[in-house]
Coordinates of C-alpha atoms in Angstrom, one line a residue:
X208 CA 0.0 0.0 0.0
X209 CA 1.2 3.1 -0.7
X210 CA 0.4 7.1 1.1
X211 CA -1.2 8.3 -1.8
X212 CA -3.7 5.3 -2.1
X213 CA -5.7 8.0 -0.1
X214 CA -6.5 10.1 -3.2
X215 CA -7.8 7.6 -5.2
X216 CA -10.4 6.5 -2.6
X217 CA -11.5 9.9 -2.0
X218 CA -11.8 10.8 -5.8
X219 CA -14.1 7.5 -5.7
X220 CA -16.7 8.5 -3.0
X221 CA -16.9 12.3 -3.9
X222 CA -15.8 12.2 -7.7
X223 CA -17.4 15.6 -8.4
X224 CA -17.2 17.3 -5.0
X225 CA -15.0 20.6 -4.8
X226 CA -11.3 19.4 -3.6
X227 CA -9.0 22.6 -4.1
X228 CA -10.0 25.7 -4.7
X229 CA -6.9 28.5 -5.6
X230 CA -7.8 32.2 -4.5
X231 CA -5.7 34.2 -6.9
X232 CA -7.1 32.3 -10.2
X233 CA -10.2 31.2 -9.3
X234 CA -9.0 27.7 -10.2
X235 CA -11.2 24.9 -9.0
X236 CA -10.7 21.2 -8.8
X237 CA -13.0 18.2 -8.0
X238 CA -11.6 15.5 -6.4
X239 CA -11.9 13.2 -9.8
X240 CA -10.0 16.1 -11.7
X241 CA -7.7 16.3 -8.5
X242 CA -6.5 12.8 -8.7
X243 CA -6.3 13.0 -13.1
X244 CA -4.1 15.8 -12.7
X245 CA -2.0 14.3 -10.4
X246 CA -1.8 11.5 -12.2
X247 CA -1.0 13.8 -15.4
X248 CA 1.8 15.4 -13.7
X249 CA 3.4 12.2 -12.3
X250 CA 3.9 11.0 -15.8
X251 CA 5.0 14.5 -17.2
X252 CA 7.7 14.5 -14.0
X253 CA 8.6 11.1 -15.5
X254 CA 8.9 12.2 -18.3
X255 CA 11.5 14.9 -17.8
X256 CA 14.1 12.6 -16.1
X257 CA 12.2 12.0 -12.1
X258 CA 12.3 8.7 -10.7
X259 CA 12.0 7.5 -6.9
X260 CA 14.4 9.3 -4.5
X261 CA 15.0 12.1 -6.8
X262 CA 14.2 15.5 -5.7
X263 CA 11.9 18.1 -7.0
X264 CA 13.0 21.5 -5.6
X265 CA 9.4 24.1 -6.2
X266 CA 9.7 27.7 -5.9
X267 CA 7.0 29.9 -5.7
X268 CA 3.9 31.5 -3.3
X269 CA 1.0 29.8 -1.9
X270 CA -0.9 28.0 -4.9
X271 CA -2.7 24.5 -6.4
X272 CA 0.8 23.5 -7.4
X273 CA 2.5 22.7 -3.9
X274 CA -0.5 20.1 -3.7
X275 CA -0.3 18.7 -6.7
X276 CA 3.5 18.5 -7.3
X277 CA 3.7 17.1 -3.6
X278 CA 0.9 14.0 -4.5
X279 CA 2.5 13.9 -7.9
X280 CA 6.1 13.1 -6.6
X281 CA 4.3 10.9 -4.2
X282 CA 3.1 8.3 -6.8
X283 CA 6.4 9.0 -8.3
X284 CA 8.1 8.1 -4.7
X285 CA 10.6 11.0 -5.0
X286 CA 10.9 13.7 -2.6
X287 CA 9.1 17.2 -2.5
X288 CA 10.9 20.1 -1.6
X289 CA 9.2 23.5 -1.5
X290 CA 11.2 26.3 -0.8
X291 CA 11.2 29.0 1.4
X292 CA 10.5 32.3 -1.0
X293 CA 11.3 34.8 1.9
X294 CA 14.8 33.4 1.6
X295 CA 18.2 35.2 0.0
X296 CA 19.3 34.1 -2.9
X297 CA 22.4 32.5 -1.2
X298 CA 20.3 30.6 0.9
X299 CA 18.2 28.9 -1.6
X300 CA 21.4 28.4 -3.9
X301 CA 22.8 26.6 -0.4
X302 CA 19.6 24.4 0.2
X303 CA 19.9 23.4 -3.1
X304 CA 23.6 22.6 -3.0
X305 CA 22.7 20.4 -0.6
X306 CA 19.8 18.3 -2.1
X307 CA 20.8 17.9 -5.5
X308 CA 17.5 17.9 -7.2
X309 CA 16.6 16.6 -10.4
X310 CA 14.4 18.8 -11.2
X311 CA 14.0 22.8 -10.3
X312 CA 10.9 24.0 -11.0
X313 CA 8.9 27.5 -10.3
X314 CA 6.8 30.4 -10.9
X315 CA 8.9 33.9 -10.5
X316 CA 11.5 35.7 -11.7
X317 CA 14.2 34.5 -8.9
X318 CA 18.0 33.7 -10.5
X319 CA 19.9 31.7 -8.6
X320 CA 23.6 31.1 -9.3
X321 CA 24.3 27.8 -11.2
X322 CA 20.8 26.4 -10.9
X323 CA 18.4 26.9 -13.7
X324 CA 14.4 27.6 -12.7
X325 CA 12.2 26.1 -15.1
X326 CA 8.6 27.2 -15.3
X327 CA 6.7 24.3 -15.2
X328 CA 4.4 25.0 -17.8
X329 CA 7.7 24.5 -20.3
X330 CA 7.9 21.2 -19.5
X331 CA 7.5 18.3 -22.0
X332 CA 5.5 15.1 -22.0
X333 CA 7.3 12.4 -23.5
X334 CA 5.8 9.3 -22.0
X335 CA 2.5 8.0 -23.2
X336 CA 2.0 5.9 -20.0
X337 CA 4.0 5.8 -16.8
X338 CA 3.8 2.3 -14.9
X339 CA 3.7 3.1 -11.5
X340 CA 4.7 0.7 -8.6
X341 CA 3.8 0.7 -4.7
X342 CA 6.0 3.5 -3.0
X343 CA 6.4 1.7 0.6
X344 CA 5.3 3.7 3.8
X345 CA 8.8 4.3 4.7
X346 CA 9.9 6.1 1.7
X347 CA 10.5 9.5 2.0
X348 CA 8.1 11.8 0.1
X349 CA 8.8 15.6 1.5
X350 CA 11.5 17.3 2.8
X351 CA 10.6 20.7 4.5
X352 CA 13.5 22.5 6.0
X353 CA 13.3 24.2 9.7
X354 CA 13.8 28.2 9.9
X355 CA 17.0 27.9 11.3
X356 CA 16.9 30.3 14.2
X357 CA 19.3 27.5 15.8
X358 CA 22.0 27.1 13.1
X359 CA 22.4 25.3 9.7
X360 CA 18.2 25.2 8.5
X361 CA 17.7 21.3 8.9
X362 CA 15.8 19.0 6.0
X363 CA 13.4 17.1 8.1
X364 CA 12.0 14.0 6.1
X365 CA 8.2 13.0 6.4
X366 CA 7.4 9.5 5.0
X367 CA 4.4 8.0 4.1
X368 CA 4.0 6.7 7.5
X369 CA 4.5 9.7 9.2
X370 CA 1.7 11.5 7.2
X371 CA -0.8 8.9 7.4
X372 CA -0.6 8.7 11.1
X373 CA -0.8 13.0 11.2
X374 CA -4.0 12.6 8.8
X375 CA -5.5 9.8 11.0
X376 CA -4.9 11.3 14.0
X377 CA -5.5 14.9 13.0
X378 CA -8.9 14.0 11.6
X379 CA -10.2 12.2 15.1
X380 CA -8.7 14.3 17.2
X381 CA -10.3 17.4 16.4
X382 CA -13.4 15.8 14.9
X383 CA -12.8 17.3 11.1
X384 CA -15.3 16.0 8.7
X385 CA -16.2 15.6 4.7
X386 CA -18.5 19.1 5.3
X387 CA -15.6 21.2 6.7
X388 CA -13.9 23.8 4.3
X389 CA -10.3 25.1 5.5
X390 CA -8.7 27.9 4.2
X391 CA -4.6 27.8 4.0
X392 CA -2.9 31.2 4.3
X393 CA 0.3 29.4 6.1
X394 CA 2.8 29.1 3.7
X395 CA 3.8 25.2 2.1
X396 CA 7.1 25.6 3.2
X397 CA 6.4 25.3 6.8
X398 CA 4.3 22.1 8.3
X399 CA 1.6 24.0 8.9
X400 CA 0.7 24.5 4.7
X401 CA 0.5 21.1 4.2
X402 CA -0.3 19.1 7.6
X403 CA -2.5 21.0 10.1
X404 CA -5.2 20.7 8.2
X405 CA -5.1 20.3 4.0
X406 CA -4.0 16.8 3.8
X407 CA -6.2 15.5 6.4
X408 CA -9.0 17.1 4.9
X409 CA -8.2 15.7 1.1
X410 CA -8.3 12.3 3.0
X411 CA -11.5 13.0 4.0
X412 CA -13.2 14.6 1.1
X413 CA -13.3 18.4 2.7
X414 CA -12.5 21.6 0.8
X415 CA -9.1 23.2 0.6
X416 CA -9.2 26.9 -0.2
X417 CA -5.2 28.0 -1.1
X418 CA -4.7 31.8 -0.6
X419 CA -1.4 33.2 -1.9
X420 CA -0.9 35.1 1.5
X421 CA -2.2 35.8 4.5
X422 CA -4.3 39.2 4.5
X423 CA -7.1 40.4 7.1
X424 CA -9.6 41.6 4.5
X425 CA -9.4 38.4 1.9
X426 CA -9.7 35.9 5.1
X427 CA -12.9 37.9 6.1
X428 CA -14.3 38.1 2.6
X429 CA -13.2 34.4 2.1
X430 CA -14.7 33.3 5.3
X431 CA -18.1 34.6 4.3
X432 CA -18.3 34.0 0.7
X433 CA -16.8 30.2 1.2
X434 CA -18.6 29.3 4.3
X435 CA -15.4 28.6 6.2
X436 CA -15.6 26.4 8.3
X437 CA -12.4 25.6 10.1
X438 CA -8.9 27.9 10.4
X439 CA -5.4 27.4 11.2
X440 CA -3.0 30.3 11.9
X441 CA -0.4 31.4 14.1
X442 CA -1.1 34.1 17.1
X443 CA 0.1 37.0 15.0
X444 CA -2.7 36.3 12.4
X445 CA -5.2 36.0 14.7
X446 CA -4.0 39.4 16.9
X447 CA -4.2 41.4 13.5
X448 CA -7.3 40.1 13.0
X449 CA -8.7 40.9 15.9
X450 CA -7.5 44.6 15.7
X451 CA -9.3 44.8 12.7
X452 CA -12.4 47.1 13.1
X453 CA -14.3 44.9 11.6
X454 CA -13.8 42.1 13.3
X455 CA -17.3 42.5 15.6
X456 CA -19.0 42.7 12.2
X457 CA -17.6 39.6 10.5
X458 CA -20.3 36.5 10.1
X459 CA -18.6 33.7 11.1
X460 CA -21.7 31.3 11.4
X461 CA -19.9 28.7 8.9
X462 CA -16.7 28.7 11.5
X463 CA -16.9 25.5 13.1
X464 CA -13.1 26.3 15.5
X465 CA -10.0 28.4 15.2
X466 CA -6.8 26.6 15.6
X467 CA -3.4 28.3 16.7
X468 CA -0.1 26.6 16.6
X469 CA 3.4 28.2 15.8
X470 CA 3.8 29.8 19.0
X471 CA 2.1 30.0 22.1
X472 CA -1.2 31.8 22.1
X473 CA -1.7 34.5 25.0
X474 CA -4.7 33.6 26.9
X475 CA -5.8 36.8 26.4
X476 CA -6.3 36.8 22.6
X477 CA -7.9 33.6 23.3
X478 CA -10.7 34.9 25.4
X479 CA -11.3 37.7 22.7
X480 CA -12.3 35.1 20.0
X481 CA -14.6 33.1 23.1
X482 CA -16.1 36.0 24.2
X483 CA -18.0 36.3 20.7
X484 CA -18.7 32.7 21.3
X485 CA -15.9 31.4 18.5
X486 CA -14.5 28.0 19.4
X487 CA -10.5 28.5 19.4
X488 CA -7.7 25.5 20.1
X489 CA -4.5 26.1 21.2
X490 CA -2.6 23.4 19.5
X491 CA 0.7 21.9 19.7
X492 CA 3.5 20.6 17.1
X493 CA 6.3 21.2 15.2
X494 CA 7.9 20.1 11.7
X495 CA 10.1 17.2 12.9
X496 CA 6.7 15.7 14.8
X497 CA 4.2 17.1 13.2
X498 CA 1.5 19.9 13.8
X499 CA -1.2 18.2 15.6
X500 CA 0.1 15.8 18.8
X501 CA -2.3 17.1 21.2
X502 CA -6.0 16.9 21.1
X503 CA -8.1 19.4 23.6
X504 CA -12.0 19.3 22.5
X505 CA -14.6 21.6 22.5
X506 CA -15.6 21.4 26.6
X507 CA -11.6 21.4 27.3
X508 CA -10.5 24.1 25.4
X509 CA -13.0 26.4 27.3
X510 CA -12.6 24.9 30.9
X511 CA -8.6 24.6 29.9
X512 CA -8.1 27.8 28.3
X513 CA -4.1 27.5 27.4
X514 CA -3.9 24.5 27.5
X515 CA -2.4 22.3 24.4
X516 CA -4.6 19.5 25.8
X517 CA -3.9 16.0 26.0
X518 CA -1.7 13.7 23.7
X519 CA -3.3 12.1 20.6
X520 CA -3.9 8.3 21.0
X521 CA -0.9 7.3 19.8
X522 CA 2.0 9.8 20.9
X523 CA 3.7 8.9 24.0
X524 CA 5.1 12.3 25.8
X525 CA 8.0 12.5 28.6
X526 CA 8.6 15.5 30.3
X527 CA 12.4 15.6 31.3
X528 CA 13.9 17.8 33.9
X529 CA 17.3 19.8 34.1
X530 CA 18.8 16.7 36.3
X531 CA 17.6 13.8 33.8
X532 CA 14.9 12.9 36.0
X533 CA 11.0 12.8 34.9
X534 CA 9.1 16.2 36.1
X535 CA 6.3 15.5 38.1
X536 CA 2.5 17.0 37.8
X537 CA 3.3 21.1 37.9
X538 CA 6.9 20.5 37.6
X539 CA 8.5 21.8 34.3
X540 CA 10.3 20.3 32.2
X541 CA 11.4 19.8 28.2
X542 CA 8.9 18.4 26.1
X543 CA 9.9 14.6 24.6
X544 CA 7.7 13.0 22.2
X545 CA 7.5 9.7 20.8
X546 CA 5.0 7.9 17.9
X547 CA 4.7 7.0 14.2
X548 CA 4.2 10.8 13.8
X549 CA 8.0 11.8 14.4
X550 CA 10.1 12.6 11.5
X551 CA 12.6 9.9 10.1
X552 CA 15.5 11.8 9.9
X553 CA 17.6 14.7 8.3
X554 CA 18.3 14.9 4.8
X555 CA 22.1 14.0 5.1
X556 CA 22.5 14.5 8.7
X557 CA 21.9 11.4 10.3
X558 CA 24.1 12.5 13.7
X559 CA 22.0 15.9 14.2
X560 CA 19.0 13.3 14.2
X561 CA 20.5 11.3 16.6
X562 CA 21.7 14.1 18.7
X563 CA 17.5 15.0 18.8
X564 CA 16.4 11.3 20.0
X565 CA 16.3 10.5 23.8
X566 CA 14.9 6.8 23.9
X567 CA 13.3 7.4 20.7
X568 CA 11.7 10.6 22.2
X569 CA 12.2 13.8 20.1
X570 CA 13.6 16.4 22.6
X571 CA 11.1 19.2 21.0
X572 CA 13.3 22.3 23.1
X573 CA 10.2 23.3 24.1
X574 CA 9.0 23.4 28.0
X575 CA 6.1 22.1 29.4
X576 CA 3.9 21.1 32.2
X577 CA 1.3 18.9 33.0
X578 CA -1.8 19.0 35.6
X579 CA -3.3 16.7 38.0
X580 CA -6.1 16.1 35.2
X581 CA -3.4 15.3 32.3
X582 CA -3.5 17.9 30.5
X583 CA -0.5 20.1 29.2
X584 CA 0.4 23.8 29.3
X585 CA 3.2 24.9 27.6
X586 CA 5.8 27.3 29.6
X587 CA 8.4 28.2 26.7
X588 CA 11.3 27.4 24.6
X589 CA 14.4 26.2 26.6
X590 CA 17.0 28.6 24.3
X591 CA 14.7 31.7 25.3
X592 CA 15.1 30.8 29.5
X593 CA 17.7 32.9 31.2
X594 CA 19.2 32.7 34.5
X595 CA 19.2 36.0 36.7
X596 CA 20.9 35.8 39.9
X597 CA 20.9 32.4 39.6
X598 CA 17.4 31.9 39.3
X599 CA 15.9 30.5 35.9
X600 CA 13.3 32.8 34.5
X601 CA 11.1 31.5 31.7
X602 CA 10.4 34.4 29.0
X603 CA 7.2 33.2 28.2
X604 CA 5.5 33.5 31.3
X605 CA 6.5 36.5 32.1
X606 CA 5.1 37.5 28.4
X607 CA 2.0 35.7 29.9
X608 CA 0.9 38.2 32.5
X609 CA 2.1 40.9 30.9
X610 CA -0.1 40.3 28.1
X611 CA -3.2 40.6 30.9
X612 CA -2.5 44.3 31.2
X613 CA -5.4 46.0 29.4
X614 CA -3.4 48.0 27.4
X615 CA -0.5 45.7 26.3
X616 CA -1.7 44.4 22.9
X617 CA 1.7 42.3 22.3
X618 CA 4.6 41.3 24.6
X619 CA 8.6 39.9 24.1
X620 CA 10.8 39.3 26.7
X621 CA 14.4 38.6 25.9
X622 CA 17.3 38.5 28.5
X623 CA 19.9 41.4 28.4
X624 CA 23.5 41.1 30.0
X625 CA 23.7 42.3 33.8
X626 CA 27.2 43.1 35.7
X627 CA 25.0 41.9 38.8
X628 CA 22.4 39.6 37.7
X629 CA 24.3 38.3 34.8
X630 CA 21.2 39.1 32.8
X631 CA 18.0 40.4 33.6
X632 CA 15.1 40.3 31.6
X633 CA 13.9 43.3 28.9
X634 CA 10.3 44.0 28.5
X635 CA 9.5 44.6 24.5
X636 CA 5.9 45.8 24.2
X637 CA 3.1 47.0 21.5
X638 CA 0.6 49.0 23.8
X639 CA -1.6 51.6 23.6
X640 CA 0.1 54.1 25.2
X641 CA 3.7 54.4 26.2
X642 CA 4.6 52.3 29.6
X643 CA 7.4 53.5 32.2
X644 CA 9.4 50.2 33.6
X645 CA 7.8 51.4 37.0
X646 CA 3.8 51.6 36.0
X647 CA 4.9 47.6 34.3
X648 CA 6.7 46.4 37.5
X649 CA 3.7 48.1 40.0
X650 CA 1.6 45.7 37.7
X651 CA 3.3 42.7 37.6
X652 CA 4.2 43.5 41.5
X653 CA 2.2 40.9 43.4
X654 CA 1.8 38.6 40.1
X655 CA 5.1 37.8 39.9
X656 CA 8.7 38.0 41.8
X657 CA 11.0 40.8 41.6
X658 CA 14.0 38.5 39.7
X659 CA 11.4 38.0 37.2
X660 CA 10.1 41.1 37.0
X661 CA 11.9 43.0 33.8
X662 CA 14.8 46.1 34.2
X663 CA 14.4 47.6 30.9
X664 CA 11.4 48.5 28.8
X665 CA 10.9 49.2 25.5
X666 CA 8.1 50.4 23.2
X667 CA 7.9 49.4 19.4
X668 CA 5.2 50.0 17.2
X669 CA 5.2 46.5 15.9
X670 CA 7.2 43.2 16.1
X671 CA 9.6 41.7 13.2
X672 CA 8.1 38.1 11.8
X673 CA 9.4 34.8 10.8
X674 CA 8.5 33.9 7.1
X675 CA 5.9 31.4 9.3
X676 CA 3.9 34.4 11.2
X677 CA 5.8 33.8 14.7
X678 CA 7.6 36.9 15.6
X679 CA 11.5 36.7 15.3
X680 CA 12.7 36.9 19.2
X681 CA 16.2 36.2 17.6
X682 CA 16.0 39.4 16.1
X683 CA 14.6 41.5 19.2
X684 CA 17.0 40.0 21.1
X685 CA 20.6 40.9 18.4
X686 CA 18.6 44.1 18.9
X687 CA 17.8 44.4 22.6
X688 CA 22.0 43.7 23.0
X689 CA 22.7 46.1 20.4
X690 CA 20.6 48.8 22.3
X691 CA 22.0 48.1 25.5
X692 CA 25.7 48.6 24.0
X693 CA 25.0 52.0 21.8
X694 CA 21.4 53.2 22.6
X695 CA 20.2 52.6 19.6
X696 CA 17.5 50.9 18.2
X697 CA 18.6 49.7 14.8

């Protein structure tokens, strides 16, 4: 059996029902048309030279192609790679150094050194009839490499098995069905394009509608005129469009639930979407393990507001302390996860893979908790903790109550160097009105303790983002040192 079996069970019960649907051309496909042209473009591929293993490197904006390509090279069994277009040109030319693909297709006007673009539509079919074999669940079908805010952007491998068990366990845990139409405005590049929600809905039989972008006033129009009935975005997307002035205005009677993921979701900006009575689910992945490992339902995500929920039937979670020993209930510790959803490996880095394993757990570098009742709250990233006087503050709960300040809109806090402290924590904030360090410390005064409490404060008038929507706190903090050296904010 192979992945992409899926399509051609789907394109049998609901031959004429609306698959993919692409914004900026107004290009629709049923799911009978869906698995021709798929089938089409495997033998073109074929055609031009691809065979199993081989990459095909894609560059270009949100559109029908990354799904197609991506199933295409699936019956193919080579590997997909789209490619980030917020990059340099340097650093696509290096990504493609490094996977040698066979074919380098795209829609732009990009040049890169030594590799050649081709538009796809120049392509030639020269292969009446492509005999396709079974493509084993172990193959590798996509490669989709990590931002990089670490080091060296890593090119994590999804095989077949890995995104059957993310469709499978995406679809029961959060209940999607045939009905549902999803709109995509995260980019195929990053997990989220492809796996929160469009390829467990084509296994279903739901609607995918593919906008080029995210942009407030096409995700209200869309929402409407489509009948929208579940989202997926990251806390920036939601923020902007709940500062929209017309967000009290929008109908969302089609929205079935919101879904967040990318980064943690204040509480806060939660509560706005409940308080008009919109469902909204923090969730929990990331591209080595995939989007969804946690499931929180309907009753949860109300009485468990920020809460990732619990794990999904078949991941097994360990939370592991500093010292190597197992954090108990309330206790933090880093986030380990283990199940068929968990990446194979590294495109041609099998020791950085190893390096991630624990027991077969993937160390995610993101801290958790978990409560009495099981379920799991997420306390931040492990590279953003500092330790002030000895003590280890964790960014993201500070960013937590500051973001409960009626006036704060959007909070950062990133550790600055202290001749006392050794660093001390700097408060980064969108608000509306310019905040002294002493009205934010008489705030946070009996909600948190004074080595957590920030020294410096800083107002911006809006946050620098990550080509996925989270804001770049590598940045604000190359910035926040930069400040504290020269005074200036550049």
């Amino acid at each position: 059996m192979s992945w992409i079996d899926f399509l051609d069970h789907t394109a049998d019960l609901y031959p004429f029902k609306t698959a993919l649907v692409e914004q900026q051309s107004g290009r629709r496909l049923t799911y009978q048309e869906l698995n021709h042209e798929v089938t089409r473009l495997a033998q073109l591929f074929a055609s031009n030279g691809l065979r199993a293993g081989d990459r095909l490197a894609y560059l270009a904006h949100n559109n029908l192609e990354h799904v197609t390509f991506f199933l295409a090279c699936a019956k193919l069994g080579a590997l997909f790679v789209p490619l980030n277009f917020r990059l340099s040109v340097g650093e696509i030319k290096e990504i493609l150094e490094r996977i040698e693909p066979k074919l380098f297709l795209g829609r732009g006007e990009w040049k890169i050194d030594g590799f050649e673009m081709q538009n796809p539509d120049d392509l030639k079919m020269t292969i009446d009839q492509v005999q396709l074999t079974e493509v084993g669940l172990k193959a590798p079908l996509l490669m989709l490499f990590t931002s990089g805010s670490t080091g060296t952007p890593k090119g994590v491998l999804f095989h077949g098995e890995m995104l059957k068990s993310n469709q499978t366990e995406t679809c029961r845990g959060w209940g999607l069905k045939a009905s549902d139409v999803a709109m995509v405005e995260t980019p195929f590049f990053h997990t989220g394009g492809y796996n929160v929600l469009c390829l467990p809905l084509l296994s279903l039989g739901g609607t995918v509608i593919i906008a080029e972008k995210f942009d407030v006033t096409n995700f209200i129009e869309t929402v409407q005129s489509e009948k929208v009935s579940v989202y997926f975005g990251v806390p920036t997307m939601f923020q902007m469009i709940s500062e929209d002035s017309r967000f009290n205005q929008i109908d969302f009677s089609s929205m079935r639930f919101f879904i967040s993921g990318g980064a943690h979701c204040p509480v806060e900006l939660i509560k706005t979407y409940q308080a008009k009575n919109l469902m909204f689910k923090q969730g929990f992945g990331l591209t080595e393990v995939g989007p969804n490992c946690f499931l929180l339902d309907e009753g949860d995500a109300i009485a468990k507001v920020g809460s990732i929920g619990q794990p999904m039937p078949h991941t097994e979670v360990l939370l592991m302390k500093d010292d190597g020993t197992p954090a108990k209930d309330n206790e933090v510790g880093e986030l380990m996860l283990r199940g068929p959803h968990v990446t194979c490996g590294y495109w041609n880095e099998p020791e950085r893979y190893r390096e991630s394993l624990l027991d077969g757990f993937f160390k995610t570098g993101d801290l958790a908790q978990r409560d009495e009742e099981g379920f799991y709250f997420i306390a931040g990233r492990i590279k953003d903790m500092y330790i002030s006087g000895g003590e280890n503050v964790y960014p993201a709960e500070v960013e937590k109550v500051l973001r409960s300040h009626p006036q704060i809109l959007e909070a950062v806090v990133v550790p600055v160097p202290h001749q006392k402290w050794g660093e001390v924590g700097m408060a980064l904030l969108r608000s509306e009105k310019e905040m002294e360090l002493s009205e934010v410390n008489h705030f946070l005064g009996d909600k948190l303790c004074r080595y957590k409490q920030p020294h410096f404060v800083k107002q911006l008038s809006q946050f620098p983002l990550l080509a996925s929507g989270k804001i770049d706190k590598v940045l604000l903090k190359e910035k926040a040192h930069r400040w504290m050296q020269t005074g200036e904010w550049v």
